Coordinates of C-alpha atoms in Angstrom, one line a residue:
M231 CA 25.3 39.7 70.8
A232 CA 28.0 39.5 67.7
W233 CA 31.4 39.8 68.9
T234 CA 33.1 42.9 67.8
K235 CA 36.4 42.9 66.0
Y236 CA 38.7 43.3 69.1
Q237 CA 37.1 40.4 70.5
L238 CA 37.6 38.0 67.4
F239 CA 41.3 39.4 67.3
L240 CA 41.6 38.4 71.0
A241 CA 39.9 34.7 70.5
G242 CA 42.2 34.2 67.4
L243 CA 45.0 35.4 69.1
M244 CA 44.6 32.9 72.0
L245 CA 43.9 30.1 69.7
T246 CA 46.7 30.6 67.5
T247 CA 49.5 31.2 70.2
G248 CA 48.1 28.6 72.5
S249 CA 48.4 25.9 69.6
I250 CA 52.0 27.4 69.0
N251 CA 53.1 26.9 72.5
T252 CA 52.6 23.1 72.8
L253 CA 53.3 22.9 68.9
S254 CA 56.7 24.2 69.2
A255 CA 57.9 22.8 72.5
K256 CA 57.2 19.5 70.8
W257 CA 58.9 20.6 67.7
A258 CA 62.2 21.4 69.9
D259 CA 62.0 17.9 71.4
M260 CA 62.1 16.1 67.7
F261 CA 65.3 17.8 67.0
S262 CA 68.9 16.2 67.0
A263 CA 72.3 17.6 67.0
K264 CA 75.9 17.0 68.3
G265 CA 76.6 18.1 72.2
C266 CA 79.5 19.7 73.4
K267 CA 82.9 18.0 72.9
D268 CA 81.8 16.8 70.1
S269 CA 79.6 14.2 71.4
P270 CA 77.4 11.8 69.2
E271 CA 74.2 13.5 67.6
H272 CA 71.1 12.8 70.0
T273 CA 67.7 14.3 70.4
F274 CA 67.2 17.7 72.1
S275 CA 66.0 16.1 75.4
H276 CA 65.9 19.2 78.1
P277 CA 63.0 19.9 79.9
F278 CA 63.9 22.3 82.6
V279 CA 65.6 24.4 79.9
Q280 CA 62.3 24.4 78.0
A281 CA 60.3 25.4 81.1
V282 CA 63.0 28.4 82.0
G283 CA 62.3 29.5 78.4
M284 CA 58.3 29.7 79.3
F285 CA 58.6 31.6 82.9
L286 CA 60.8 33.9 80.6
G287 CA 57.8 34.6 78.5
E288 CA 55.4 34.8 81.4
L289 CA 58.3 37.5 83.2
S290 CA 57.6 39.6 80.1
C291 CA 53.7 39.8 80.8
L292 CA 55.7 41.8 84.1
V293 CA 57.5 44.0 81.1
V294 CA 54.3 44.6 79.6
F295 CA 52.5 45.4 82.6
H296 CA 55.2 48.5 83.7
M297 CA 54.9 49.8 79.7
L298 CA 51.4 50.0 80.2
L299 CA 51.1 51.5 83.3
C300 CA 54.0 54.2 82.5
H301 CA 51.7 54.9 79.2
D302 CA 48.6 55.1 81.5
R303 CA 50.5 57.8 83.7
R304 CA 51.3 59.9 80.9
R305 CA 47.2 60.6 80.3
P306 CA 45.7 63.6 81.9
E307 CA 43.3 61.3 83.5
P308 CA 44.9 57.9 84.2
K309 CA 42.3 55.2 83.7
M310 CA 44.1 51.8 84.3
N311 CA 43.1 49.7 87.4
T312 CA 46.7 48.7 89.1
G313 CA 44.7 46.8 91.5
Q314 CA 46.0 47.0 95.7
S315 CA 49.3 47.1 96.7
F316 CA 50.3 43.3 97.8
N317 CA 53.2 41.6 99.2
P318 CA 54.7 39.6 96.3
L319 CA 55.7 36.7 98.2
L320 CA 52.1 35.9 97.9
F321 CA 52.7 34.7 94.6
L322 CA 55.7 32.5 95.7
P323 CA 53.7 29.3 96.6
P324 CA 51.6 29.6 93.3
A325 CA 54.9 30.2 91.4
L326 CA 56.4 27.0 92.9
C327 CA 53.6 24.5 92.1
D328 CA 53.6 26.3 88.5
M329 CA 57.4 25.7 88.1
T330 CA 57.1 22.2 89.2
A331 CA 53.6 21.2 87.3
T332 CA 55.5 22.6 83.9
S333 CA 58.3 21.0 84.5
I334 CA 56.7 17.7 84.8
M335 CA 54.8 18.3 82.1
Y336 CA 57.7 19.1 79.6
V337 CA 59.6 15.9 80.8
A338 CA 56.2 14.1 80.1
L339 CA 56.1 15.8 76.7
N340 CA 59.2 13.9 75.5
M341 CA 57.6 10.9 76.1
T342 CA 53.9 11.0 74.5
S343 CA 52.4 12.8 71.8
A344 CA 51.3 16.4 71.5
S345 CA 47.8 15.9 71.3
S346 CA 47.6 13.6 74.2
F347 CA 49.3 15.9 76.3
Q348 CA 47.2 18.6 75.3
M349 CA 43.7 16.2 76.1
L350 CA 45.1 14.8 79.4
R351 CA 45.4 18.2 80.8
G352 CA 41.7 18.4 81.1
A353 CA 42.4 16.4 84.3
V354 CA 42.7 19.5 85.8
I355 CA 39.1 19.9 86.1
I356 CA 38.9 16.9 88.5
F357 CA 41.3 17.8 91.0
T358 CA 40.6 21.9 90.8
G359 CA 36.7 20.8 91.9
L360 CA 37.8 18.4 94.8
L361 CA 40.6 20.6 96.4
S362 CA 38.0 23.6 96.1
V363 CA 35.5 21.1 98.0
A364 CA 38.3 20.2 100.4
F365 CA 39.8 23.8 100.8
L366 CA 37.6 26.6 99.6
G367 CA 34.2 25.2 101.2
R368 CA 32.7 25.3 97.8
R369 CA 29.4 23.1 96.9
L370 CA 30.0 21.9 93.4
V371 CA 26.5 21.4 91.8
A372 CA 24.8 18.1 90.3
S373 CA 26.3 19.1 86.8
Q374 CA 29.8 19.8 88.3
W375 CA 30.2 16.2 89.3
T376 CA 28.6 14.7 86.4
G377 CA 31.0 16.4 84.5
I378 CA 34.0 15.5 86.8
F379 CA 32.8 11.6 86.2
V380 CA 32.7 12.0 82.6
T381 CA 36.3 13.7 82.6
I382 CA 37.6 10.7 84.2
L383 CA 35.9 8.4 81.4
G384 CA 37.4 10.6 78.7
L385 CA 40.6 10.5 80.2
V386 CA 40.6 6.6 80.2
M387 CA 39.7 6.8 76.6
V388 CA 42.6 9.0 75.8
G389 CA 45.1 6.5 77.8
L390 CA 43.9 3.8 76.4
A391 CA 44.4 5.1 72.6
D392 CA 47.7 5.8 73.9
F393 CA 48.1 2.6 75.2
I394 CA 47.4 0.8 72.1
S395 CA 49.6 3.4 69.8
G396 CA 52.3 2.5 72.4
N397 CA 52.5 -1.0 71.1
K398 CA 52.8 0.2 67.4
D399 CA 54.4 3.6 67.7
D400 CA 58.5 3.1 67.0
S401 CA 59.3 6.7 68.1
H402 CA 58.3 6.1 71.7
K403 CA 58.2 2.9 73.8
L404 CA 54.9 1.7 75.4
S405 CA 56.6 2.3 78.8
E406 CA 57.5 6.0 78.0
V407 CA 54.1 6.7 77.0
I408 CA 52.5 5.3 80.1
T409 CA 55.0 7.0 82.2
G410 CA 54.3 10.5 80.4
D411 CA 50.7 10.0 80.4
L412 CA 50.8 9.5 84.4
L413 CA 53.1 12.5 84.8
I414 CA 51.0 14.8 82.7
I415 CA 48.0 13.6 85.7
M416 CA 50.5 14.2 88.0
A417 CA 51.2 17.5 87.2
Q418 CA 47.2 18.5 87.2
V419 CA 47.0 17.6 90.4
I420 CA 49.9 20.2 91.1
A421 CA 48.2 22.8 88.9
A422 CA 45.0 22.6 90.7
V423 CA 46.8 23.1 94.0
Q424 CA 48.3 26.5 92.4
M425 CA 44.7 27.5 91.3
V426 CA 43.6 26.8 95.0
L427 CA 46.3 28.5 96.1
E428 CA 45.8 31.7 93.6
E429 CA 42.0 32.0 94.6
K430 CA 42.5 31.5 98.6
F431 CA 45.3 34.1 98.8
V432 CA 46.1 36.0 95.6
Y433 CA 42.7 37.1 94.1
K434 CA 41.3 39.0 96.9
H435 CA 44.1 41.4 96.7
D436 CA 42.7 42.6 93.5
V437 CA 45.7 42.2 91.5
H438 CA 46.1 43.2 87.9
P439 CA 46.2 40.0 85.9
L440 CA 49.4 40.8 83.9
R441 CA 51.2 41.7 86.7
A442 CA 50.0 38.4 88.5
V443 CA 51.5 36.4 85.9
G444 CA 54.5 38.5 85.5
T445 CA 55.3 37.9 89.2
E446 CA 54.9 34.2 89.1
G447 CA 57.1 33.9 85.6
F448 CA 59.8 36.3 87.6
F449 CA 59.6 33.8 90.6
G450 CA 59.6 30.7 88.4
F451 CA 62.4 32.1 85.9
F452 CA 64.7 32.9 88.6
I453 CA 64.5 29.9 90.9
L454 CA 64.5 27.3 88.1
S455 CA 67.3 29.0 86.6
L456 CA 69.1 28.5 89.7
L457 CA 68.0 25.0 89.8
L458 CA 69.6 24.5 86.9
I459 CA 72.9 24.1 88.5
P460 CA 72.4 21.3 91.1
F461 CA 70.2 19.6 88.3
F462 CA 73.4 19.3 86.1
Y463 CA 74.9 16.9 89.0
I464 CA 71.9 14.7 89.8
P465 CA 72.4 11.5 88.2
V466 CA 69.2 9.9 87.1
G467 CA 70.3 7.2 84.8
S468 CA 67.9 6.2 82.1
F469 CA 65.3 8.5 83.0
S470 CA 67.3 10.7 81.1
N471 CA 68.0 11.1 77.5
N472 CA 71.0 13.5 77.7
P473 CA 74.6 12.0 77.1
R474 CA 75.7 12.5 81.1
H475 CA 72.5 11.0 82.3
V476 CA 71.9 13.9 84.6
L477 CA 68.7 15.4 85.5
E478 CA 69.4 18.3 83.2
D479 CA 72.2 19.4 81.3
A480 CA 72.0 22.9 80.5
L481 CA 75.4 23.0 78.9
D482 CA 74.4 20.4 76.5
A483 CA 71.4 22.2 75.7
F484 CA 73.4 25.2 74.3
C485 CA 75.9 23.3 72.6
Q486 CA 72.9 21.5 70.7
I487 CA 71.5 25.0 70.0
G488 CA 74.9 26.1 68.7
H489 CA 75.0 23.1 66.3
N490 CA 71.6 23.1 65.2
P491 CA 70.4 27.1 65.4
M492 CA 66.7 26.0 64.2
I493 CA 66.3 24.5 67.8
I494 CA 66.4 28.4 69.0
L495 CA 63.4 29.2 66.8
A496 CA 61.4 26.5 68.5
L497 CA 62.3 27.7 71.8
L498 CA 61.6 31.4 70.9
G499 CA 58.3 30.3 69.6
N500 CA 57.5 28.9 73.2
T501 CA 58.5 31.7 74.8
V502 CA 56.9 34.0 72.6
S503 CA 53.5 32.4 72.3
I504 CA 53.1 31.8 76.0
A505 CA 53.4 35.5 76.6
F506 CA 51.2 36.4 74.0
F507 CA 48.7 33.2 75.0
N508 CA 48.5 34.8 78.8
F509 CA 47.9 38.2 77.5
A510 CA 45.1 37.0 75.0
G511 CA 43.6 34.4 77.8
I512 CA 43.4 37.4 80.3
S513 CA 41.8 39.5 77.8
V514 CA 39.2 37.1 76.6
T515 CA 38.1 36.4 80.2
K516 CA 37.7 40.2 80.8
E517 CA 36.2 41.2 77.4
I518 CA 33.9 37.9 76.7
S519 CA 33.8 35.3 79.4
A520 CA 35.9 32.7 81.3
T521 CA 33.6 30.0 79.3
T522 CA 34.6 31.4 76.3
R523 CA 38.2 31.2 77.2
M524 CA 37.6 27.5 78.4
V525 CA 36.1 26.6 74.9
L526 CA 38.9 28.5 73.0
D527 CA 41.3 25.9 74.9
S528 CA 39.4 23.0 73.9
L529 CA 39.5 24.2 70.3
R530 CA 43.4 24.5 71.1
T531 CA 43.4 20.7 71.4
V532 CA 41.8 20.0 68.2
V533 CA 44.4 22.5 65.9
I534 CA 47.4 20.7 67.7
W535 CA 45.8 17.0 67.3
V536 CA 45.0 18.2 63.8
V537 CA 48.6 19.8 63.1
S538 CA 50.1 16.9 64.7
L539 CA 48.3 14.7 62.2
A540 CA 49.2 16.7 59.1
L541 CA 52.8 16.8 60.0
G542 CA 53.0 13.0 60.6
W543 CA 53.9 13.4 64.3
E544 CA 51.3 11.0 65.0
Q545 CA 49.0 8.3 63.8
F546 CA 45.1 8.6 63.8
H547 CA 43.5 6.9 66.3
G548 CA 39.4 6.7 66.8
L549 CA 39.7 6.1 70.5
Q550 CA 41.5 9.4 71.0
V551 CA 39.2 11.3 69.1
L552 CA 36.0 9.7 71.1
G553 CA 38.3 10.3 74.2
F554 CA 38.5 14.0 73.3
I555 CA 35.0 14.2 72.5
V556 CA 33.8 13.0 76.0
L557 CA 36.8 15.2 77.5
L558 CA 34.5 18.3 76.0
V559 CA 31.4 17.3 77.2
G560 CA 32.8 16.9 80.6
A561 CA 34.6 20.2 80.5
A562 CA 31.3 21.7 79.3
L563 CA 29.0 20.2 82.2
Y564 CA 31.7 21.3 84.6
N565 CA 31.4 24.9 83.3
G566 CA 27.8 25.2 82.7
L567 CA 27.6 25.3 79.2
H568 CA 24.5 23.2 79.3
R569 CA 22.4 25.5 81.1
P570 CA 21.1 28.0 77.9
L571 CA 20.2 24.5 76.5
L572 CA 18.4 22.9 79.3
A573 CA 16.5 26.3 80.6
K574 CA 14.7 26.1 77.0
I575 CA 13.2 22.8 78.2
P576 CA 10.3 23.1 80.3
C577 CA 10.7 20.0 82.6
C578 CA 14.7 21.0 83.1
A579 CA 14.1 24.7 83.4
N580 CA 13.3 24.2 87.5
M581 CA 16.8 22.3 87.9
V582 CA 18.8 25.1 85.8
E583 CA 17.2 27.7 88.4
E584 CA 18.0 25.4 91.4
E585 CA 21.6 25.1 90.2
E586 CA 22.1 28.6 89.8
R587 CA 21.0 29.5 93.0
N588 CA 24.0 27.7 94.6
P589 CA 26.2 30.9 96.1
A590 CA 29.3 29.8 94.5
E591 CA 28.0 28.9 91.2
R592 CA 26.0 32.2 91.4
A593 CA 29.0 34.3 92.2
R594 CA 30.9 32.6 89.1
L595 CA 28.1 33.4 86.9
L596 CA 27.8 36.7 87.9
D597 CA 31.5 37.6 87.1
E598 CA 31.2 36.4 83.9
G599 CA 27.9 38.4 83.2
R600 CA 25.6 35.5 82.7
V601 CA 23.3 36.4 84.8
Q602 CA 21.9 39.7 86.7
E603 CA 22.9 41.0 90.0
E604 CA 19.3 40.7 91.7
T605 CA 18.3 44.1 93.1

């Protein structure tokens, strides 16, 4: 069935804003400016300030939700499903996971390339699959296990490409690149815990998606903003690139923005894009399917990689391309994109039917509208 104009708009919005989100964060990292008290010019290395900006974007989804709710209530017959009433503290554990994972990833983005940053985030499939088996009692089908192993292979290839490029790259030391890649993988473990917590405790309450994203953004924004105060006094030595070598120097960030206003443009790009990206992603899942959202997220990696090459932010590496293709195959296998193709092959049709009989997998396919409910 052909997509409607609205569905095409949503897909384009998700692809564009998702790409801008990562590229604007990397762009901010590339600026240099003087700090407070006319300290020498240095790079803008403030991952926690950037994370606060991202949560501000997520928080704006809560504002949009209440605007839509007010508009809907003015109608003679309100149609908006606001979901069940719930305790907002349900969102605190996943919000803490989101806050930790996001902060770690912004630290890592200072150390590695934007394309590797995006590609290595594919590791979340591995940890989500394993944790869903351990804590949700889910039974993964053979193709999902294959997808996990293929994803591991792709991650190794991307990591090797970074190792090779790190020896030739003057902008990042090899030790920084390796540390950055490992931090991204670590962040995906925390992101997978967040997804499992959301599925186990949050989704059963039928909370409106915009409200869910906005509530997590609320907790993330205010908690991380408060944490900037102790971070200002915690010394971390050479791990930090700010002049005082503390975990985060928010005052230095604001001084740098004052000396180079272009930095605020990059930060605004990150904040605004995450709000539209979340809205578009939620809408794509609702209007089309979760699988389409996964495909668009993969295409986002291609856009980020191509733009980074075009701007001269990184060099072309064939092994990285191969690794990305392998990661795509792993994600496709895990999400069942191979099934329509295999169903057309007589010798494989029975295997596809057997996988779809798996209760957990069938529930996912029903939710996406890819199989029909049995009557």
